[in-house]
Amino acid sequence: MSDILIVDDERDIRELISDILQDEGYSTRLAGNSDDCMKLVEEQPPALMVLDIWLKDSNMDGIDILKTIKRENPTIPVVIISGHGNIEIAVAAIKQGAYDFIEKPFNIDQLMVVVRRAMEASQLRHENQELKRQDDSVDEMVGSCTAFKTLKSQLDKVTKSNGRVMLTGPAGSGKEIAARYIHSESNRSDAPFISVNSASVEPDRMEEVLFGHENPDGSIEQGLLEQANGGVLFFDEIADMPVGTQSKILRVLVDQKFVRTGGSQEVLVDVRVVSSTNKNLEMEIQNGTFREELYHRLNVVPIVVPSLEERREDVPELANYFIARLNASQGLPLRTLSDDTIALLQTSLWPGNVRQLKNLLERILILGENTGEITPSELPQSADQPADNGRIILSGSLATLPLREARELFEREYLMTQINRFGGNISKTANFVGMERSALHRKLKSLNVVTSSKAGARVAHVSEDELSE
């Protein structure tokens, strides 16, 4: 990527600069006025601009062009040149985001030093964006159960719009993955995806992190809002954002512009905002820790990301996906899961959701001493799992019940667990537990268990009709 756009109203100057740069191996394009300049930028944004600050017979001068470029293509470095230069013009250009300033008549060596530095910065920024896009694809949307299909259908409906989306769901359920999916499938996929962890930024630094900083010497440090221009800004756990910052974010959402910390110039941005939370924001509003106006601005399209408990059918698919990813990214063993291990994983409790499953598998692959199937013995032992001698340790409450009541309680919990594991599918449950389907229906009725493909299994006094599929 070595395309340099040279903008100067003097033909001899722009052709001289072009010849010098081409001799150094760069490709160039030339413009003599602001209209031609903006047309060329629109056709193909350059890696670097060399821009004369004074342009005769143009609708815009160099500073106006610089402002427009930095608003619409903020990653393009711009080197300002001028035959009428002074310190005030240089400071004005730097304040508007120029990479550097060179006064005419310029020294060729000086020009090349500045161009090389600017091109290196442009190339580094381009490589970082490519690496970020590659990293974004590491975690993908994986699943096939009903709850997952519902989620994906909702996400697909919002990808092509610019509406603000609020993702809710427990920690570790994959809210950021859902946000990245919205970005990757949208018309902003070539622009940045910038994530802001509202809880990890110190409250007194949040404004500087978001809005950037303008130093006394005129140099600029871009904030995350400016970095996300044209793309998506993801507020992870938005409920943890300081209340003072919430009011300023609200103004940005309304006006699509802000002022950097320490500055006075308004910066225009085009950013799509996606937010997430694992808290009840309406309760946070009542407690005075979240602004109601901001909630209504962000909660345009609410989407619930289901917990892993609601996606038990997806556990084998997710587990195999994570194992393959860990093999590709870290060289960990490409192991398979035994049937018994899958059954245990599907019936386990997952308070940390998908993230907990991924971490568990990574730990097993790192600490495991073989490359064969992952067996139940490699899973963490809990109090309700069999001891080494095959005995089951009873809980205190179960041990105090008469045999009939204890057996009924065990059967109810066991069957409800299996039904939930198979997403409410009675046929799959009957096949696994070794019962005829009609016999399982009778057993469920006797245990007062009602089933649903959406809600799983629950205890209730039900009729025969409610138990039919």
PDB file of N, CA, C and O in Angstrom, residues 293-361:
ATOM      1  N   GLU A 293     -32.431   8.453  30.045  1.00  0.00           N
ATOM      2  CA  GLU A 293     -32.387   8.913  28.652  1.00  0.00           C
ATOM      3  C   GLU A 293     -31.401   8.092  27.838  1.00  0.00           C
ATOM      4  O   GLU A 293     -31.654   7.753  26.674  1.00  0.00           O
ATOM      5  N   LEU A 294     -30.254   7.759  28.442  1.00  0.00           N
ATOM      6  CA  LEU A 294     -29.253   6.961  27.740  1.00  0.00           C
ATOM      7  C   LEU A 294     -29.776   5.548  27.485  1.00  0.00           C
ATOM      8  O   LEU A 294     -29.534   4.962  26.419  1.00  0.00           O
ATOM      9  N   TYR A 295     -30.490   5.010  28.455  1.00  0.00           N
ATOM     10  CA  TYR A 295     -31.073   3.668  28.299  1.00  0.00           C
ATOM     11  C   TYR A 295     -31.983   3.622  27.078  1.00  0.00           C
ATOM     12  O   TYR A 295     -31.897   2.709  26.251  1.00  0.00           O
ATOM     13  N   HIS A 296     -32.841   4.629  26.940  1.00  0.00           N
ATOM     14  CA  HIS A 296     -33.777   4.634  25.812  1.00  0.00           C
ATOM     15  C   HIS A 296     -33.043   4.852  24.484  1.00  0.00           C
ATOM     16  O   HIS A 296     -33.473   4.340  23.447  1.00  0.00           O
ATOM     17  N   ARG A 297     -31.941   5.591  24.498  1.00  0.00           N
ATOM     18  CA  ARG A 297     -31.158   5.801  23.283  1.00  0.00           C
ATOM     19  C   ARG A 297     -30.455   4.514  22.841  1.00  0.00           C
ATOM     20  O   ARG A 297     -30.342   4.224  21.645  1.00  0.00           O
ATOM     21  N   LEU A 298     -29.964   3.749  23.819  1.00  0.00           N
ATOM     22  CA  LEU A 298     -29.202   2.543  23.504  1.00  0.00           C
ATOM     23  C   LEU A 298     -30.079   1.324  23.278  1.00  0.00           C
ATOM     24  O   LEU A 298     -29.711   0.427  22.519  1.00  0.00           O
ATOM     25  N   ASN A 299     -31.221   1.294  23.913  1.00  0.00           N
ATOM     26  CA  ASN A 299     -32.070   0.105  23.894  1.00  0.00           C
ATOM     27  C   ASN A 299     -33.073   0.141  22.745  1.00  0.00           C
ATOM     28  O   ASN A 299     -34.239  -0.222  22.906  1.00  0.00           O
ATOM     29  N   VAL A 300     -32.624   0.551  21.557  1.00  0.00           N
ATOM     30  CA  VAL A 300     -33.520   0.631  20.398  1.00  0.00           C
ATOM     31  C   VAL A 300     -33.946  -0.774  19.971  1.00  0.00           C
ATOM     32  O   VAL A 300     -35.124  -1.047  19.763  1.00  0.00           O
ATOM     33  N   VAL A 301     -32.978  -1.681  19.855  1.00  0.00           N
ATOM     34  CA  VAL A 301     -33.278  -3.076  19.505  1.00  0.00           C
ATOM     35  C   VAL A 301     -32.693  -3.968  20.606  1.00  0.00           C
ATOM     36  O   VAL A 301     -31.496  -4.250  20.615  1.00  0.00           O
ATOM     37  N   PRO A 302     -33.506  -4.409  21.563  1.00  0.00           N
ATOM     38  CA  PRO A 302     -33.004  -5.303  22.617  1.00  0.00           C
ATOM     39  C   PRO A 302     -32.954  -6.748  22.136  1.00  0.00           C
ATOM     40  O   PRO A 302     -33.902  -7.240  21.528  1.00  0.00           O
ATOM     41  N   ILE A 303     -31.823  -7.416  22.372  1.00  0.00           N
ATOM     42  CA  ILE A 303     -31.658  -8.822  21.988  1.00  0.00           C
ATOM     43  C   ILE A 303     -31.075  -9.578  23.171  1.00  0.00           C
ATOM     44  O   ILE A 303     -30.076  -9.154  23.759  1.00  0.00           O
ATOM     45  N   VAL A 304     -31.708 -10.687  23.522  1.00  0.00           N
ATOM     46  CA  VAL A 304     -31.256 -11.504  24.651  1.00  0.00           C
ATOM     47  C   VAL A 304     -30.318 -12.594  24.154  1.00  0.00           C
ATOM     48  O   VAL A 304     -30.664 -13.353  23.237  1.00  0.00           O
ATOM     49  N   VAL A 305     -29.131 -12.670  24.742  1.00  0.00           N
ATOM     50  CA  VAL A 305     -28.175 -13.737  24.442  1.00  0.00           C
ATOM     51  C   VAL A 305     -28.379 -14.837  25.486  1.00  0.00           C
ATOM     52  O   VAL A 305     -28.183 -14.591  26.677  1.00  0.00           O
ATOM     53  N   PRO A 306     -28.784 -16.039  25.082  1.00  0.00           N
ATOM     54  CA  PRO A 306     -29.136 -17.084  26.054  1.00  0.00           C
ATOM     55  C   PRO A 306     -27.919 -17.622  26.806  1.00  0.00           C
ATOM     56  O   PRO A 306     -26.789 -17.595  26.302  1.00  0.00           O
ATOM     57  N   SER A 307     -28.161 -18.103  28.010  1.00  0.00           N
ATOM     58  CA  SER A 307     -27.116 -18.739  28.805  1.00  0.00           C
ATOM     59  C   SER A 307     -26.804 -20.116  28.232  1.00  0.00           C
ATOM     60  O   SER A 307     -27.567 -20.657  27.415  1.00  0.00           O
ATOM     61  N   LEU A 308     -25.695 -20.701  28.671  1.00  0.00           N
ATOM     62  CA  LEU A 308     -25.345 -22.043  28.198  1.00  0.00           C
ATOM     63  C   LEU A 308     -26.346 -23.070  28.713  1.00  0.00           C
ATOM     64  O   LEU A 308     -26.592 -24.088  28.056  1.00  0.00           O
ATOM     65  N   GLU A 309     -26.933 -22.806  29.861  1.00  0.00           N
ATOM     66  CA  GLU A 309     -27.944 -23.718  30.394  1.00  0.00           C
ATOM     67  C   GLU A 309     -29.137 -23.823  29.437  1.00  0.00           C
ATOM     68  O   GLU A 309     -29.760 -24.875  29.330  1.00  0.00           O
ATOM     69  N   GLU A 310     -29.431 -22.733  28.723  1.00  0.00           N
ATOM     70  CA  GLU A 310     -30.518 -22.743  27.741  1.00  0.00           C
ATOM     71  C   GLU A 310     -30.073 -23.334  26.413  1.00  0.00           C
ATOM     72  O   GLU A 310     -30.888 -23.484  25.500  1.00  0.00           O
ATOM     73  N   ARG A 311     -28.779 -23.664  26.315  1.00  0.00           N
ATOM     74  CA  ARG A 311     -28.232 -24.180  25.054  1.00  0.00           C
ATOM     75  C   ARG A 311     -27.501 -25.507  25.273  1.00  0.00           C
ATOM     76  O   ARG A 311     -26.483 -25.773  24.631  1.00  0.00           O
ATOM     77  N   ARG A 312     -28.011 -26.338  26.160  1.00  0.00           N
ATOM     78  CA  ARG A 312     -27.303 -27.574  26.492  1.00  0.00           C
ATOM     79  C   ARG A 312     -27.069 -28.456  25.269  1.00  0.00           C
ATOM     80  O   ARG A 312     -26.071 -29.156  25.181  1.00  0.00           O
ATOM     81  N   GLU A 313     -28.004 -28.414  24.310  1.00  0.00           N
ATOM     82  CA  GLU A 313     -27.831 -29.206  23.089  1.00  0.00           C
ATOM     83  C   GLU A 313     -26.578 -28.792  22.315  1.00  0.00           C
ATOM     84  O   GLU A 313     -26.003 -29.589  21.580  1.00  0.00           O
ATOM     85  N   ASP A 314     -26.149 -27.540  22.486  1.00  0.00           N
ATOM     86  CA  ASP A 314     -24.998 -27.035  21.740  1.00  0.00           C
ATOM     87  C   ASP A 314     -23.658 -27.364  22.395  1.00  0.00           C
ATOM     88  O   ASP A 314     -22.604 -27.081  21.810  1.00  0.00           O
ATOM     89  N   VAL A 315     -23.686 -27.921  23.610  1.00  0.00           N
ATOM     90  CA  VAL A 315     -22.426 -28.167  24.327  1.00  0.00           C
ATOM     91  C   VAL A 315     -21.450 -29.022  23.515  1.00  0.00           C
ATOM     92  O   VAL A 315     -20.265 -28.678  23.404  1.00  0.00           O
ATOM     93  N   PRO A 316     -21.852 -30.162  22.925  1.00  0.00           N
ATOM     94  CA  PRO A 316     -20.885 -30.945  22.140  1.00  0.00           C
ATOM     95  C   PRO A 316     -20.304 -30.169  20.962  1.00  0.00           C
ATOM     96  O   PRO A 316     -19.096 -30.236  20.703  1.00  0.00           O
ATOM     97  N   GLU A 317     -21.159 -29.434  20.249  1.00  0.00           N
ATOM     98  CA  GLU A 317     -20.699 -28.656  19.099  1.00  0.00           C
ATOM     99  C   GLU A 317     -19.724 -27.559  19.534  1.00  0.00           C
ATOM    100  O   GLU A 317     -18.681 -27.341  18.908  1.00  0.00           O
ATOM    101  N   LEU A 318     -20.067 -26.874  20.619  1.00  0.00           N
ATOM    102  CA  LEU A 318     -19.188 -25.827  21.138  1.00  0.00           C
ATOM    103  C   LEU A 318     -17.862 -26.407  21.610  1.00  0.00           C
ATOM    104  O   LEU A 318     -16.792 -25.846  21.343  1.00  0.00           O
ATOM    105  N   ALA A 319     -17.933 -27.537  22.314  1.00  0.00           N
ATOM    106  CA  ALA A 319     -16.718 -28.159  22.843  1.00  0.00           C
ATOM    107  C   ALA A 319     -15.772 -28.562  21.704  1.00  0.00           C
ATOM    108  O   ALA A 319     -14.562 -28.285  21.760  1.00  0.00           O
ATOM    109  N   ASN A 320     -16.294 -29.208  20.680  1.00  0.00           N
ATOM    110  CA  ASN A 320     -15.456 -29.615  19.546  1.00  0.00           C
ATOM    111  C   ASN A 320     -14.891 -28.404  18.807  1.00  0.00           C
ATOM    112  O   ASN A 320     -13.748 -28.428  18.330  1.00  0.00           O
ATOM    113  N   TYR A 321     -15.677 -27.338  18.731  1.00  0.00           N
ATOM    114  CA  TYR A 321     -15.201 -26.105  18.094  1.00  0.00           C
ATOM    115  C   TYR A 321     -14.027 -25.506  18.868  1.00  0.00           C
ATOM    116  O   TYR A 321     -13.002 -25.133  18.280  1.00  0.00           O
ATOM    117  N   PHE A 322     -14.174 -25.429  20.204  1.00  0.00           N
ATOM    118  CA  PHE A 322     -13.101 -24.852  21.019  1.00  0.00           C
ATOM    119  C   PHE A 322     -11.840 -25.707  20.958  1.00  0.00           C
ATOM    120  O   PHE A 322     -10.720 -25.175  20.915  1.00  0.00           O
ATOM    121  N   ILE A 323     -12.001 -27.012  20.965  1.00  0.00           N
ATOM    122  CA  ILE A 323     -10.828 -27.904  20.883  1.00  0.00           C
ATOM    123  C   ILE A 323     -10.085 -27.673  19.568  1.00  0.00           C
ATOM    124  O   ILE A 323      -8.856 -27.575  19.534  1.00  0.00           O
ATOM    125  N   ALA A 324     -10.833 -27.560  18.471  1.00  0.00           N
ATOM    126  CA  ALA A 324     -10.209 -27.318  17.165  1.00  0.00           C
ATOM    127  C   ALA A 324      -9.510 -25.964  17.134  1.00  0.00           C
ATOM    128  O   ALA A 324      -8.407 -25.825  16.589  1.00  0.00           O
ATOM    129  N   ARG A 325     -10.135 -24.938  17.735  1.00  0.00           N
ATOM    130  CA  ARG A 325      -9.534 -23.608  17.781  1.00  0.00           C
ATOM    131  C   ARG A 325      -8.259 -23.596  18.619  1.00  0.00           C
ATOM    132  O   ARG A 325      -7.261 -22.974  18.242  1.00  0.00           O
ATOM    133  N   LEU A 326      -8.307 -24.251  19.767  1.00  0.00           N
ATOM    134  CA  LEU A 326      -7.134 -24.291  20.647  1.00  0.00           C
ATOM    135  C   LEU A 326      -5.994 -25.072  19.997  1.00  0.00           C
ATOM    136  O   LEU A 326      -4.816 -24.766  20.207  1.00  0.00           O
ATOM    137  N   ASN A 327      -6.345 -26.064  19.187  1.00  0.00           N
ATOM    138  CA  ASN A 327      -5.320 -26.801  18.443  1.00  0.00           C
ATOM    139  C   ASN A 327      -4.668 -25.893  17.390  1.00  0.00           C
ATOM    140  O   ASN A 327      -3.433 -25.881  17.229  1.00  0.00           O
ATOM    141  N   ALA A 328      -5.493 -25.122  16.688  1.00  0.00           N
ATOM    142  CA  ALA A 328      -4.980 -24.264  15.618  1.00  0.00           C
ATOM    143  C   ALA A 328      -4.192 -23.081  16.152  1.00  0.00           C
ATOM    144  O   ALA A 328      -3.168 -22.692  15.591  1.00  0.00           O
ATOM    145  N   SER A 329      -4.656 -22.495  17.266  1.00  0.00           N
ATOM    146  CA  SER A 329      -4.027 -21.265  17.762  1.00  0.00           C
ATOM    147  C   SER A 329      -2.878 -21.520  18.729  1.00  0.00           C
ATOM    148  O   SER A 329      -1.922 -20.746  18.783  1.00  0.00           O
ATOM    149  N   GLN A 330      -2.947 -22.630  19.505  1.00  0.00           N
ATOM    150  CA  GLN A 330      -1.925 -22.877  20.523  1.00  0.00           C
ATOM    151  C   GLN A 330      -1.198 -24.202  20.341  1.00  0.00           C
ATOM    152  O   GLN A 330      -0.273 -24.506  21.102  1.00  0.00           O
ATOM    153  N   GLY A 331      -1.613 -24.990  19.365  1.00  0.00           N
ATOM    154  CA  GLY A 331      -0.965 -26.279  19.152  1.00  0.00           C
ATOM    155  C   GLY A 331      -1.308 -27.314  20.199  1.00  0.00           C
ATOM    156  O   GLY A 331      -0.596 -28.316  20.345  1.00  0.00           O
ATOM    157  N   LEU A 332      -2.421 -27.115  20.924  1.00  0.00           N
ATOM    158  CA  LEU A 332      -2.839 -28.088  21.932  1.00  0.00           C
ATOM    159  C   LEU A 332      -3.392 -29.334  21.238  1.00  0.00           C
ATOM    160  O   LEU A 332      -3.834 -29.270  20.087  1.00  0.00           O
ATOM    161  N   PRO A 333      -3.390 -30.476  21.928  1.00  0.00           N
ATOM    162  CA  PRO A 333      -3.817 -31.741  21.289  1.00  0.00           C
ATOM    163  C   PRO A 333      -5.236 -31.660  20.718  1.00  0.00           C
ATOM    164  O   PRO A 333      -6.134 -31.102  21.339  1.00  0.00           O
ATOM    165  N   LEU A 334      -5.414 -32.243  19.550  1.00  0.00           N
ATOM    166  CA  LEU A 334      -6.728 -32.284  18.909  1.00  0.00           C
ATOM    167  C   LEU A 334      -7.443 -33.548  19.378  1.00  0.00           C
ATOM    168  O   LEU A 334      -7.414 -34.589  18.721  1.00  0.00           O
ATOM    169  N   ARG A 335      -8.088 -33.451  20.539  1.00  0.00           N
ATOM    170  CA  ARG A 335      -8.703 -34.611  21.168  1.00  0.00           C
ATOM    171  C   ARG A 335     -10.211 -34.637  20.922  1.00  0.00           C
ATOM    172  O   ARG A 335     -10.825 -33.627  20.574  1.00  0.00           O
ATOM    173  N   THR A 336     -10.800 -35.801  21.129  1.00  0.00           N
ATOM    174  CA  THR A 336     -12.242 -35.969  21.013  1.00  0.00           C
ATOM    175  C   THR A 336     -12.840 -36.178  22.392  1.00  0.00           C
ATOM    176  O   THR A 336     -12.121 -36.405  23.375  1.00  0.00           O
ATOM    177  N   LEU A 337     -14.163 -36.114  22.466  1.00  0.00           N
ATOM    178  CA  LEU A 337     -14.884 -36.289  23.727  1.00  0.00           C
ATOM    179  C   LEU A 337     -15.589 -37.638  23.730  1.00  0.00           C
ATOM    180  O   LEU A 337     -16.263 -37.990  22.764  1.00  0.00           O
ATOM    181  N   SER A 338     -15.439 -38.385  24.821  1.00  0.00           N
ATOM    182  CA  SER A 338     -16.174 -39.642  24.927  1.00  0.00           C
ATOM    183  C   SER A 338     -17.654 -39.346  25.148  1.00  0.00           C
ATOM    184  O   SER A 338     -18.031 -38.242  25.559  1.00  0.00           O
ATOM    185  N   ASP A 339     -18.506 -40.323  24.875  1.00  0.00           N
ATOM    186  CA  ASP A 339     -19.950 -40.135  25.059  1.00  0.00           C
ATOM    187  C   ASP A 339     -20.290 -39.796  26.499  1.00  0.00           C
ATOM    188  O   ASP A 339     -21.155 -38.948  26.767  1.00  0.00           O
ATOM    189  N   ASP A 340     -19.616 -40.467  27.440  1.00  0.00           N
ATOM    190  CA  ASP A 340     -19.882 -40.192  28.855  1.00  0.00           C
ATOM    191  C   ASP A 340     -19.461 -38.772  29.223  1.00  0.00           C
ATOM    192  O   ASP A 340     -20.131 -38.096  30.024  1.00  0.00           O
ATOM    193  N   THR A 341     -18.358 -38.302  28.636  1.00  0.00           N
ATOM    194  CA  THR A 341     -17.906 -36.939  28.911  1.00  0.00           C
ATOM    195  C   THR A 341     -18.897 -35.922  28.379  1.00  0.00           C
ATOM    196  O   THR A 341     -19.223 -34.935  29.054  1.00  0.00           O
ATOM    197  N   ILE A 342     -19.422 -36.189  27.180  1.00  0.00           N
ATOM    198  CA  ILE A 342     -20.426 -35.284  26.610  1.00  0.00           C
ATOM    199  C   ILE A 342     -21.651 -35.219  27.502  1.00  0.00           C
ATOM    200  O   ILE A 342     -22.196 -34.136  27.769  1.00  0.00           O
ATOM    201  N   ALA A 343     -22.079 -36.381  27.991  1.00  0.00           N
ATOM    202  CA  ALA A 343     -23.255 -36.419  28.874  1.00  0.00           C
ATOM    203  C   ALA A 343     -23.016 -35.608  30.133  1.00  0.00           C
ATOM    204  O   ALA A 343     -23.886 -34.847  30.576  1.00  0.00           O
ATOM    205  N   LEU A 344     -21.828 -35.736  30.728  1.00  0.00           N
ATOM    206  CA  LEU A 344     -21.516 -34.983  31.943  1.00  0.00           C
ATOM    207  C   LEU A 344     -21.439 -33.488  31.662  1.00  0.00           C
ATOM    208  O   LEU A 344     -21.909 -32.668  32.458  1.00  0.00           O
ATOM    209  N   LEU A 345     -20.832 -33.105  30.539  1.00  0.00           N
ATOM    210  CA  LEU A 345     -20.733 -31.690  30.203  1.00  0.00           C
ATOM    211  C   LEU A 345     -22.115 -31.090  29.971  1.00  0.00           C
ATOM    212  O   LEU A 345     -22.388 -29.950  30.379  1.00  0.00           O
ATOM    213  N   GLN A 346     -23.001 -31.849  29.339  1.00  0.00           N
ATOM    214  CA  GLN A 346     -24.334 -31.333  29.056  1.00  0.00           C
ATOM    215  C   GLN A 346     -25.197 -31.206  30.303  1.00  0.00           C
ATOM    216  O   GLN A 346     -26.115 -30.383  30.335  1.00  0.00           O
ATOM    217  N   THR A 347     -24.915 -32.009  31.305  1.00  0.00           N
ATOM    218  CA  THR A 347     -25.742 -31.981  32.520  1.00  0.00           C
ATOM    219  C   THR A 347     -25.086 -31.188  33.642  1.00  0.00           C
ATOM    220  O   THR A 347     -25.655 -31.073  34.726  1.00  0.00           O
ATOM    221  N   SER A 348     -23.889 -30.637  33.411  1.00  0.00           N
ATOM    222  CA  SER A 348     -23.205 -29.850  34.441  1.00  0.00           C
ATOM    223  C   SER A 348     -23.817 -28.459  34.543  1.00  0.00           C
ATOM    224  O   SER A 348     -24.509 -27.986  33.638  1.00  0.00           O
ATOM    225  N   LEU A 349     -23.552 -27.799  35.655  1.00  0.00           N
ATOM    226  CA  LEU A 349     -23.948 -26.406  35.833  1.00  0.00           C
ATOM    227  C   LEU A 349     -22.852 -25.512  35.242  1.00  0.00           C
ATOM    228  O   LEU A 349     -21.666 -25.765  35.447  1.00  0.00           O
ATOM    229  N   TRP A 350     -23.254 -24.449  34.549  1.00  0.00           N
ATOM    230  CA  TRP A 350     -22.296 -23.564  33.888  1.00  0.00           C
ATOM    231  C   TRP A 350     -22.572 -22.111  34.266  1.00  0.00           C
ATOM    232  O   TRP A 350     -23.050 -21.327  33.447  1.00  0.00           O
ATOM    233  N   PRO A 351     -22.253 -21.724  35.495  1.00  0.00           N
ATOM    234  CA  PRO A 351     -22.492 -20.325  35.887  1.00  0.00           C
ATOM    235  C   PRO A 351     -21.667 -19.339  35.063  1.00  0.00           C
ATOM    236  O   PRO A 351     -22.050 -18.180  34.914  1.00  0.00           O
ATOM    237  N   GLY A 352     -20.514 -19.793  34.527  1.00  0.00           N
ATOM    238  CA  GLY A 352     -19.687 -18.938  33.684  1.00  0.00           C
ATOM    239  C   GLY A 352     -19.995 -19.068  32.213  1.00  0.00           C
ATOM    240  O   GLY A 352     -19.330 -18.462  31.367  1.00  0.00           O
ATOM    241  N   ASN A 353     -20.998 -19.905  31.880  1.00  0.00           N
ATOM    242  CA  ASN A 353     -21.514 -20.059  30.528  1.00  0.00           C
ATOM    243  C   ASN A 353     -20.454 -20.503  29.516  1.00  0.00           C
ATOM    244  O   ASN A 353     -19.588 -21.293  29.848  1.00  0.00           O
ATOM    245  N   VAL A 354     -20.538 -20.004  28.274  1.00  0.00           N
ATOM    246  CA  VAL A 354     -19.665 -20.473  27.194  1.00  0.00           C
ATOM    247  C   VAL A 354     -18.201 -20.227  27.532  1.00  0.00           C
ATOM    248  O   VAL A 354     -17.333 -21.046  27.239  1.00  0.00           O
ATOM    249  N   ARG A 355     -17.909 -19.094  28.166  1.00  0.00           N
ATOM    250  CA  ARG A 355     -16.526 -18.777  28.539  1.00  0.00           C
ATOM    251  C   ARG A 355     -15.966 -19.823  29.500  1.00  0.00           C
ATOM    252  O   ARG A 355     -14.820 -20.250  29.390  1.00  0.00           O
ATOM    253  N   GLN A 356     -16.792 -20.278  30.446  1.00  0.00           N
ATOM    254  CA  GLN A 356     -16.350 -21.294  31.399  1.00  0.00           C
ATOM    255  C   GLN A 356     -16.066 -22.613  30.692  1.00  0.00           C
ATOM    256  O   GLN A 356     -15.078 -23.293  31.001  1.00  0.00           O
ATOM    257  N   LEU A 357     -16.915 -23.002  29.735  1.00  0.00           N
ATOM    258  CA  LEU A 357     -16.692 -24.229  28.972  1.00  0.00           C
ATOM    259  C   LEU A 357     -15.378 -24.157  28.207  1.00  0.00           C
ATOM    260  O   LEU A 357     -14.586 -25.120  28.216  1.00  0.00           O
ATOM    261  N   LYS A 358     -15.121 -23.020  27.567  1.00  0.00           N
ATOM    262  CA  LYS A 358     -13.875 -22.859  26.814  1.00  0.00           C
ATOM    263  C   LYS A 358     -12.663 -22.959  27.734  1.00  0.00           C
ATOM    264  O   LYS A 358     -11.673 -23.631  27.421  1.00  0.00           O
ATOM    265  N   ASN A 359     -12.725 -22.287  28.884  1.00  0.00           N
ATOM    266  CA  ASN A 359     -11.603 -22.315  29.819  1.00  0.00           C
ATOM    267  C   ASN A 359     -11.359 -23.717  30.366  1.00  0.00           C
ATOM    268  O   ASN A 359     -10.208 -24.137  30.547  1.00  0.00           O
ATOM    269  N   LEU A 360     -12.451 -24.450  30.634  1.00  0.00           N
ATOM    270  CA  LEU A 360     -12.317 -25.816  31.146  1.00  0.00           C
ATOM    271  C   LEU A 360     -11.600 -26.701  30.130  1.00  0.00           C
ATOM    272  O   LEU A 360     -10.668 -27.455  30.478  1.00  0.00           O
ATOM    273  N   LEU A 361     -12.010 -26.610  28.869  1.00  0.00           N
ATOM    274  CA  LEU A 361     -11.392 -27.437  27.840  1.00  0.00           C
ATOM    275  C   LEU A 361      -9.919 -27.066  27.628  1.00  0.00           C
ATOM    276  O   LEU A 361      -9.075 -27.941  27.424  1.00  0.00           O
TER     277      LEU A 361
END
